[in-house]
Amino acid sequence: MKSSIIAAVISTVIASTSFVASAQAADVDFAHLNTIGTSELTVKADMAEVNVEVVIKAKTAQEAKRGSDKAVASFLARLEKAGVDKSLIQSANINLQPQYHYEKNKPNQLIGYNANRRITVTVMDLAKLNSILDSALEQGINRINNIALKSSKEAEYVEQARMAAIKDAQQKAKSLAEGFGEELDGVWQISYFEQRPIQPVMLRMNSEAKSFDAGQSYQQGQVMIKDRVEVTYRLK
């Protein structure tokens, strides 16, 4: 009886500061303790994923497509000349849409076509990022959708964050059990969901913006890596 009462008290204390590990764990019929381990790492970005787009407006579908194809081909050629490996470039299919003028009580009037195509480039060296953006604009790419900063050691840092979250859960469980005069009797259940690194978007603008130059900010970018593990321990 004593253990059951203490277990209930511990569960209540933990629930007041965090979520209960899971509904299933809360319904078990033996003395237990629920805990959540968390971690957070902030690491320097050393690479980036750039998403750019060309949008062409023309009177005919053929003209719109030709304008889009020309800009994309020129940009890809510049990337190849700059030494960017083809495996780091993803080019989406062209999207061609008719444009209409709408007026009440009148038939829709076809006024032209929009052609747009996106390209995603993984830049392995942040020092080259600004020159790649300049190349895109020079070759007719007229939108920079976003730049997601990343780390080339992401897998390593994710593992570090995971182990830190596990250690945090272990320390919390031990401290809580000792604080209530109880002893842990092994792990009963572990709940874990993969966490994605938070990759900051550094830029979002189109060719009408006053300036695309933010080169210094790229060098100072950081990536935040968080993790979380939920654990249910048995109590003796």
PDB file of C-alpha atoms in Angstrom:
ATOM      1  CA  MET A   1       0.000   0.000   0.000  1.00  0.00           C
ATOM      2  CA  LYS A   2       2.820   2.394   0.958  1.00  0.00           C
ATOM      3  CA  SER A   3       4.551   1.932  -2.396  1.00  0.00           C
ATOM      4  CA  SER A   4       1.320   2.492  -4.320  1.00  0.00           C
ATOM      5  CA  ILE A   5       0.613   5.745  -2.463  1.00  0.00           C
ATOM      6  CA  ILE A   6       4.165   7.015  -2.992  1.00  0.00           C
ATOM      7  CA  ALA A   7       4.042   6.078  -6.668  1.00  0.00           C
ATOM      8  CA  ALA A   8       0.821   8.069  -7.035  1.00  0.00           C
ATOM      9  CA  VAL A   9       2.429  11.067  -5.329  1.00  0.00           C
ATOM     10  CA  ILE A  10       5.499  10.876  -7.582  1.00  0.00           C
ATOM     11  CA  SER A  11       3.346  10.669 -10.708  1.00  0.00           C
ATOM     12  CA  THR A  12       1.406  13.742  -9.551  1.00  0.00           C
ATOM     13  CA  VAL A  13       4.600  15.727  -8.911  1.00  0.00           C
ATOM     14  CA  ILE A  14       6.013  14.880 -12.331  1.00  0.00           C
ATOM     15  CA  ALA A  15       2.738  15.663 -14.097  1.00  0.00           C
ATOM     16  CA  SER A  16       2.806  19.147 -12.561  1.00  0.00           C
ATOM     17  CA  THR A  17       6.106  19.929 -14.322  1.00  0.00           C
ATOM     18  CA  SER A  18       5.796  17.872 -17.522  1.00  0.00           C
ATOM     19  CA  PHE A  19       3.504  15.571 -19.437  1.00  0.00           C
ATOM     20  CA  VAL A  20       2.931  11.999 -18.279  1.00  0.00           C
ATOM     21  CA  ALA A  21       5.034   9.673 -20.447  1.00  0.00           C
ATOM     22  CA  SER A  22       2.005   7.926 -21.930  1.00  0.00           C
ATOM     23  CA  ALA A  23      -1.570   6.962 -21.119  1.00  0.00           C
ATOM     24  CA  GLN A  24      -0.623   3.321 -21.138  1.00  0.00           C
ATOM     25  CA  ALA A  25       2.148   3.839 -18.575  1.00  0.00           C
ATOM     26  CA  ALA A  26      -0.206   5.832 -16.330  1.00  0.00           C
ATOM     27  CA  ASP A  27      -2.637   2.911 -16.179  1.00  0.00           C
ATOM     28  CA  VAL A  28      -0.180   0.240 -15.009  1.00  0.00           C
ATOM     29  CA  ASP A  29      -1.074  -1.516 -11.748  1.00  0.00           C
ATOM     30  CA  PHE A  30       2.357  -1.488 -10.105  1.00  0.00           C
ATOM     31  CA  ALA A  31       4.454   1.220  -8.433  1.00  0.00           C
ATOM     32  CA  HIS A  32       6.152   3.283 -11.117  1.00  0.00           C
ATOM     33  CA  LEU A  33       7.699   6.619 -11.971  1.00  0.00           C
ATOM     34  CA  ASN A  34       7.296   8.529 -15.249  1.00  0.00           C
ATOM     35  CA  THR A  35      10.036  10.845 -16.399  1.00  0.00           C
ATOM     36  CA  ILE A  36      10.967  12.823 -19.514  1.00  0.00           C
ATOM     37  CA  GLY A  37      14.546  13.478 -20.556  1.00  0.00           C
ATOM     38  CA  THR A  38      15.324  16.433 -22.824  1.00  0.00           C
ATOM     39  CA  SER A  39      18.418  17.922 -24.418  1.00  0.00           C
ATOM     40  CA  GLU A  40      19.379  20.828 -26.631  1.00  0.00           C
ATOM     41  CA  LEU A  41      22.529  21.470 -28.658  1.00  0.00           C
ATOM     42  CA  THR A  42      23.347  24.606 -30.642  1.00  0.00           C
ATOM     43  CA  VAL A  43      26.002  24.006 -33.295  1.00  0.00           C
ATOM     44  CA  LYS A  44      27.588  26.160 -35.966  1.00  0.00           C
ATOM     45  CA  ALA A  45      26.210  25.749 -39.476  1.00  0.00           C
ATOM     46  CA  ASP A  46      28.758  24.873 -42.157  1.00  0.00           C
ATOM     47  CA  MET A  47      26.488  24.157 -45.138  1.00  0.00           C
ATOM     48  CA  ALA A  48      23.135  25.221 -46.546  1.00  0.00           C
ATOM     49  CA  GLU A  49      20.229  24.089 -48.683  1.00  0.00           C
ATOM     50  CA  VAL A  50      19.111  26.797 -51.089  1.00  0.00           C
ATOM     51  CA  ASN A  51      15.744  26.788 -52.831  1.00  0.00           C
ATOM     52  CA  VAL A  52      15.458  29.190 -55.779  1.00  0.00           C
ATOM     53  CA  GLU A  53      12.837  29.618 -58.470  1.00  0.00           C
ATOM     54  CA  VAL A  54      12.375  31.164 -61.881  1.00  0.00           C
ATOM     55  CA  VAL A  55       8.953  32.601 -62.728  1.00  0.00           C
ATOM     56  CA  ILE A  56       8.337  33.725 -66.298  1.00  0.00           C
ATOM     57  CA  LYS A  57       5.250  35.529 -67.569  1.00  0.00           C
ATOM     58  CA  ALA A  58       4.639  35.547 -71.327  1.00  0.00           C
ATOM     59  CA  LYS A  59       1.846  35.827 -73.855  1.00  0.00           C
ATOM     60  CA  THR A  60       2.235  32.243 -75.084  1.00  0.00           C
ATOM     61  CA  ALA A  61       3.015  28.969 -73.347  1.00  0.00           C
ATOM     62  CA  GLN A  62       5.985  28.430 -75.657  1.00  0.00           C
ATOM     63  CA  GLU A  63       7.542  31.774 -74.747  1.00  0.00           C
ATOM     64  CA  ALA A  64       7.048  31.196 -71.047  1.00  0.00           C
ATOM     65  CA  LYS A  65       8.613  27.738 -71.256  1.00  0.00           C
ATOM     66  CA  ARG A  66      11.564  28.974 -73.307  1.00  0.00           C
ATOM     67  CA  GLY A  67      12.280  31.728 -70.804  1.00  0.00           C
ATOM     68  CA  SER A  68      12.151  29.301 -67.908  1.00  0.00           C
ATOM     69  CA  ASP A  69      14.320  26.688 -69.653  1.00  0.00           C
ATOM     70  CA  LYS A  70      16.924  29.296 -70.563  1.00  0.00           C
ATOM     71  CA  ALA A  71      17.270  30.619 -67.004  1.00  0.00           C
ATOM     72  CA  VAL A  72      17.492  27.135 -65.496  1.00  0.00           C
ATOM     73  CA  ALA A  73      20.009  25.878 -68.073  1.00  0.00           C
ATOM     74  CA  SER A  74      22.220  28.939 -67.591  1.00  0.00           C
ATOM     75  CA  PHE A  75      22.154  28.604 -63.807  1.00  0.00           C
ATOM     76  CA  LEU A  76      22.944  24.877 -63.932  1.00  0.00           C
ATOM     77  CA  ALA A  77      25.884  25.621 -66.215  1.00  0.00           C
ATOM     78  CA  ARG A  78      27.207  28.184 -63.745  1.00  0.00           C
ATOM     79  CA  LEU A  79      26.863  25.693 -60.897  1.00  0.00           C
ATOM     80  CA  GLU A  80      28.799  23.076 -62.842  1.00  0.00           C
ATOM     81  CA  LYS A  81      31.515  25.625 -63.619  1.00  0.00           C
ATOM     82  CA  ALA A  82      31.691  26.490 -59.917  1.00  0.00           C
ATOM     83  CA  GLY A  83      32.357  22.834 -59.125  1.00  0.00           C
ATOM     84  CA  VAL A  84      28.984  21.965 -57.579  1.00  0.00           C
ATOM     85  CA  ASP A  85      28.389  18.230 -57.970  1.00  0.00           C
ATOM     86  CA  LYS A  86      25.245  17.240 -59.877  1.00  0.00           C
ATOM     87  CA  SER A  87      24.164  15.037 -56.973  1.00  0.00           C
ATOM     88  CA  LEU A  88      23.759  18.210 -54.885  1.00  0.00           C
ATOM     89  CA  ILE A  89      21.297  19.756 -57.341  1.00  0.00           C
ATOM     90  CA  GLN A  90      17.593  18.929 -57.619  1.00  0.00           C
ATOM     91  CA  SER A  91      15.576  20.515 -60.407  1.00  0.00           C
ATOM     92  CA  ALA A  92      11.785  20.266 -60.349  1.00  0.00           C
ATOM     93  CA  ASN A  93       9.618  19.863 -63.437  1.00  0.00           C
ATOM     94  CA  ILE A  94       8.238  22.990 -65.054  1.00  0.00           C
ATOM     95  CA  ASN A  95       4.808  24.189 -63.965  1.00  0.00           C
ATOM     96  CA  LEU A  96       2.907  25.965 -66.758  1.00  0.00           C
ATOM     97  CA  GLN A  97      -0.357  27.743 -65.921  1.00  0.00           C
ATOM     98  CA  PRO A  98      -2.681  29.852 -68.115  1.00  0.00           C
ATOM     99  CA  GLN A  99      -3.576  33.298 -66.757  1.00  0.00           C
ATOM    100  CA  TYR A 100      -7.039  34.777 -67.235  1.00  0.00           C
ATOM    101  CA  HIS A 101      -8.652  38.163 -66.813  1.00  0.00           C
ATOM    102  CA  TYR A 102     -11.933  37.827 -64.967  1.00  0.00           C
ATOM    103  CA  GLU A 103     -14.748  40.331 -65.484  1.00  0.00           C
ATOM    104  CA  LYS A 104     -18.329  40.050 -64.298  1.00  0.00           C
ATOM    105  CA  ASN A 105     -20.853  38.878 -66.908  1.00  0.00           C
ATOM    106  CA  LYS A 106     -18.125  38.394 -69.524  1.00  0.00           C
ATOM    107  CA  PRO A 107     -16.224  35.328 -70.734  1.00  0.00           C
ATOM    108  CA  ASN A 108     -12.838  34.782 -69.123  1.00  0.00           C
ATOM    109  CA  GLN A 109     -10.095  36.301 -71.248  1.00  0.00           C
ATOM    110  CA  LEU A 110      -6.770  34.476 -71.659  1.00  0.00           C
ATOM    111  CA  ILE A 111      -4.023  37.051 -71.118  1.00  0.00           C
ATOM    112  CA  GLY A 112      -0.910  34.870 -71.011  1.00  0.00           C
ATOM    113  CA  TYR A 113       0.946  32.075 -69.262  1.00  0.00           C
ATOM    114  CA  ASN A 114       3.090  31.662 -66.164  1.00  0.00           C
ATOM    115  CA  ALA A 115       5.967  29.195 -66.187  1.00  0.00           C
ATOM    116  CA  ASN A 116       7.815  28.442 -62.965  1.00  0.00           C
ATOM    117  CA  ARG A 117      10.480  25.953 -62.005  1.00  0.00           C
ATOM    118  CA  ARG A 118      12.339  25.384 -58.744  1.00  0.00           C
ATOM    119  CA  ILE A 119      15.916  24.338 -58.111  1.00  0.00           C
ATOM    120  CA  THR A 120      17.329  23.139 -54.796  1.00  0.00           C
ATOM    121  CA  VAL A 121      21.087  23.292 -54.307  1.00  0.00           C
ATOM    122  CA  THR A 122      23.033  21.905 -51.360  1.00  0.00           C
ATOM    123  CA  VAL A 123      26.001  24.193 -50.727  1.00  0.00           C
ATOM    124  CA  MET A 124      28.751  22.359 -48.862  1.00  0.00           C
ATOM    125  CA  ASP A 125      30.836  25.490 -48.225  1.00  0.00           C
ATOM    126  CA  LEU A 126      29.068  28.530 -46.763  1.00  0.00           C
ATOM    127  CA  ALA A 127      31.829  30.772 -48.101  1.00  0.00           C
ATOM    128  CA  LYS A 128      30.500  30.062 -51.609  1.00  0.00           C
ATOM    129  CA  LEU A 129      26.852  30.691 -50.792  1.00  0.00           C
ATOM    130  CA  ASN A 130      26.695  34.370 -51.669  1.00  0.00           C
ATOM    131  CA  SER A 131      28.402  33.868 -55.039  1.00  0.00           C
ATOM    132  CA  ILE A 132      25.941  31.083 -55.884  1.00  0.00           C
ATOM    133  CA  LEU A 133      23.023  33.374 -55.080  1.00  0.00           C
ATOM    134  CA  ASP A 134      24.540  36.091 -57.267  1.00  0.00           C
ATOM    135  CA  SER A 135      24.959  33.568 -60.078  1.00  0.00           C
ATOM    136  CA  ALA A 136      21.314  32.585 -59.813  1.00  0.00           C
ATOM    137  CA  LEU A 137      20.148  36.175 -60.157  1.00  0.00           C
ATOM    138  CA  GLU A 138      22.524  36.893 -63.020  1.00  0.00           C
ATOM    139  CA  GLN A 139      21.196  33.943 -64.989  1.00  0.00           C
ATOM    140  CA  GLY A 140      17.536  34.917 -64.671  1.00  0.00           C
ATOM    141  CA  ILE A 141      16.473  33.143 -61.485  1.00  0.00           C
ATOM    142  CA  ASN A 142      14.159  35.711 -59.923  1.00  0.00           C
ATOM    143  CA  ARG A 143      13.103  34.215 -56.603  1.00  0.00           C
ATOM    144  CA  ILE A 144      15.063  32.967 -53.607  1.00  0.00           C
ATOM    145  CA  ASN A 145      12.485  31.055 -51.598  1.00  0.00           C
ATOM    146  CA  ASN A 146      14.617  30.103 -48.624  1.00  0.00           C
ATOM    147  CA  ILE A 147      18.050  29.173 -47.343  1.00  0.00           C
ATOM    148  CA  ALA A 148      18.091  26.488 -44.655  1.00  0.00           C
ATOM    149  CA  LEU A 149      21.370  26.386 -42.744  1.00  0.00           C
ATOM    150  CA  LYS A 150      22.645  22.915 -41.845  1.00  0.00           C
ATOM    151  CA  SER A 151      25.549  21.059 -40.290  1.00  0.00           C
ATOM    152  CA  SER A 152      27.581  18.433 -42.130  1.00  0.00           C
ATOM    153  CA  LYS A 153      27.909  16.612 -38.788  1.00  0.00           C
ATOM    154  CA  GLU A 154      24.168  16.453 -38.212  1.00  0.00           C
ATOM    155  CA  ALA A 155      24.038  12.692 -37.578  1.00  0.00           C
ATOM    156  CA  GLU A 156      26.814  12.950 -35.004  1.00  0.00           C
ATOM    157  CA  TYR A 157      25.135  15.832 -33.180  1.00  0.00           C
ATOM    158  CA  VAL A 158      21.743  14.118 -33.235  1.00  0.00           C
ATOM    159  CA  GLU A 159      23.310  11.091 -31.532  1.00  0.00           C
ATOM    160  CA  GLN A 160      24.909  13.361 -28.921  1.00  0.00           C
ATOM    161  CA  ALA A 161      21.557  15.011 -28.243  1.00  0.00           C
ATOM    162  CA  ARG A 162      19.855  11.624 -27.920  1.00  0.00           C
ATOM    163  CA  MET A 163      22.387  10.345 -25.386  1.00  0.00           C
ATOM    164  CA  ALA A 164      22.117  13.601 -23.440  1.00  0.00           C
ATOM    165  CA  ALA A 165      18.314  13.218 -23.302  1.00  0.00           C
ATOM    166  CA  ILE A 166      18.685   9.645 -22.051  1.00  0.00           C
ATOM    167  CA  LYS A 167      21.134  10.778 -19.356  1.00  0.00           C
ATOM    168  CA  ASP A 168      18.758  13.554 -18.357  1.00  0.00           C
ATOM    169  CA  ALA A 169      15.895  11.066 -17.955  1.00  0.00           C
ATOM    170  CA  GLN A 170      18.085   8.772 -15.863  1.00  0.00           C
ATOM    171  CA  GLN A 171      19.237  11.577 -13.567  1.00  0.00           C
ATOM    172  CA  LYS A 172      15.717  12.895 -13.052  1.00  0.00           C
ATOM    173  CA  ALA A 173      14.365   9.432 -12.246  1.00  0.00           C
ATOM    174  CA  LYS A 174      17.153   8.722  -9.745  1.00  0.00           C
ATOM    175  CA  SER A 175      16.764  12.110  -8.066  1.00  0.00           C
ATOM    176  CA  LEU A 176      12.992  11.817  -7.764  1.00  0.00           C
ATOM    177  CA  ALA A 177      13.101   8.273  -6.445  1.00  0.00           C
ATOM    178  CA  GLU A 178      15.728   9.153  -3.824  1.00  0.00           C
ATOM    179  CA  GLY A 179      13.808  12.273  -2.861  1.00  0.00           C
ATOM    180  CA  PHE A 180      10.749  10.170  -2.009  1.00  0.00           C
ATOM    181  CA  GLY A 181      12.769   7.425  -0.296  1.00  0.00           C
ATOM    182  CA  GLU A 182      12.186   4.918  -3.086  1.00  0.00           C
ATOM    183  CA  GLU A 183      14.434   2.751  -5.286  1.00  0.00           C
ATOM    184  CA  LEU A 184      14.283   2.238  -9.041  1.00  0.00           C
ATOM    185  CA  ASP A 185      13.729  -1.315 -10.236  1.00  0.00           C
ATOM    186  CA  GLY A 186      14.613  -1.045 -13.896  1.00  0.00           C
ATOM    187  CA  VAL A 187      12.973   0.427 -16.979  1.00  0.00           C
ATOM    188  CA  TRP A 188       9.473  -0.745 -17.849  1.00  0.00           C
ATOM    189  CA  GLN A 189       8.735   1.322 -20.953  1.00  0.00           C
ATOM    190  CA  ILE A 190      10.525   3.761 -23.281  1.00  0.00           C
ATOM    191  CA  SER A 191       8.764   6.094 -25.726  1.00  0.00           C
ATOM    192  CA  TYR A 192      10.859   7.879 -28.329  1.00  0.00           C
ATOM    193  CA  PHE A 193      10.044   9.918 -31.410  1.00  0.00           C
ATOM    194  CA  GLU A 194      12.709  11.121 -33.828  1.00  0.00           C
ATOM    195  CA  GLN A 195      13.375  14.852 -33.578  1.00  0.00           C
ATOM    196  CA  ARG A 196      14.398  16.968 -36.567  1.00  0.00           C
ATOM    197  CA  PRO A 197      17.091  19.642 -36.215  1.00  0.00           C
ATOM    198  CA  ILE A 198      15.809  23.211 -36.362  1.00  0.00           C
ATOM    199  CA  GLN A 199      17.394  24.674 -39.482  1.00  0.00           C
ATOM    200  CA  PRO A 200      16.908  28.454 -39.541  1.00  0.00           C
ATOM    201  CA  VAL A 201      15.722  30.087 -42.754  1.00  0.00           C
ATOM    202  CA  MET A 202      18.078  32.981 -43.333  1.00  0.00           C
ATOM    203  CA  LEU A 203      16.564  34.622 -46.384  1.00  0.00           C
ATOM    204  CA  ARG A 204      13.267  34.872 -48.199  1.00  0.00           C
ATOM    205  CA  MET A 205      12.830  37.434 -50.977  1.00  0.00           C
ATOM    206  CA  ASN A 206      12.364  37.979 -54.697  1.00  0.00           C
ATOM    207  CA  SER A 207      14.209  39.880 -57.379  1.00  0.00           C
ATOM    208  CA  GLU A 208      12.325  43.106 -56.595  1.00  0.00           C
ATOM    209  CA  ALA A 209      13.911  43.328 -53.148  1.00  0.00           C
ATOM    210  CA  LYS A 210      16.522  46.043 -52.609  1.00  0.00           C
ATOM    211  CA  SER A 211      19.333  43.675 -51.708  1.00  0.00           C
ATOM    212  CA  PHE A 212      20.144  39.987 -51.606  1.00  0.00           C
ATOM    213  CA  ASP A 213      23.514  40.502 -49.945  1.00  0.00           C
ATOM    214  CA  ALA A 214      23.563  39.038 -46.451  1.00  0.00           C
ATOM    215  CA  GLY A 215      26.752  37.064 -46.796  1.00  0.00           C
ATOM    216  CA  GLN A 216      28.115  37.762 -43.317  1.00  0.00           C
ATOM    217  CA  SER A 217      24.983  36.419 -41.622  1.00  0.00           C
ATOM    218  CA  TYR A 218      25.443  33.027 -43.286  1.00  0.00           C
ATOM    219  CA  GLN A 219      28.816  32.572 -41.599  1.00  0.00           C
ATOM    220  CA  GLN A 220      27.279  33.167 -38.173  1.00  0.00           C
ATOM    221  CA  GLY A 221      24.314  30.826 -38.603  1.00  0.00           C
ATOM    222  CA  GLN A 222      23.552  28.122 -36.078  1.00  0.00           C
ATOM    223  CA  VAL A 223      21.513  24.936 -36.057  1.00  0.00           C
ATOM    224  CA  MET A 224      19.586  23.849 -32.970  1.00  0.00           C
ATOM    225  CA  ILE A 225      19.292  20.132 -32.272  1.00  0.00           C
ATOM    226  CA  LYS A 226      16.832  18.967 -29.633  1.00  0.00           C
ATOM    227  CA  ASP A 227      15.824  15.530 -28.413  1.00  0.00           C
ATOM    228  CA  ARG A 228      13.357  13.995 -25.990  1.00  0.00           C
ATOM    229  CA  VAL A 229      12.795  10.565 -24.475  1.00  0.00           C
ATOM    230  CA  GLU A 230       9.964   9.407 -22.219  1.00  0.00           C
ATOM    231  CA  VAL A 231      10.705   6.612 -19.738  1.00  0.00           C
ATOM    232  CA  THR A 232       8.645   4.671 -17.199  1.00  0.00           C
ATOM    233  CA  TYR A 233      10.582   3.052 -14.341  1.00  0.00           C
ATOM    234  CA  ARG A 234       9.399   0.391 -11.950  1.00  0.00           C
ATOM    235  CA  LEU A 235       9.769   1.119  -8.254  1.00  0.00           C
ATOM    236  CA  LYS A 236      10.804  -1.535  -5.775  1.00  0.00           C
TER     237      LYS A 236
END
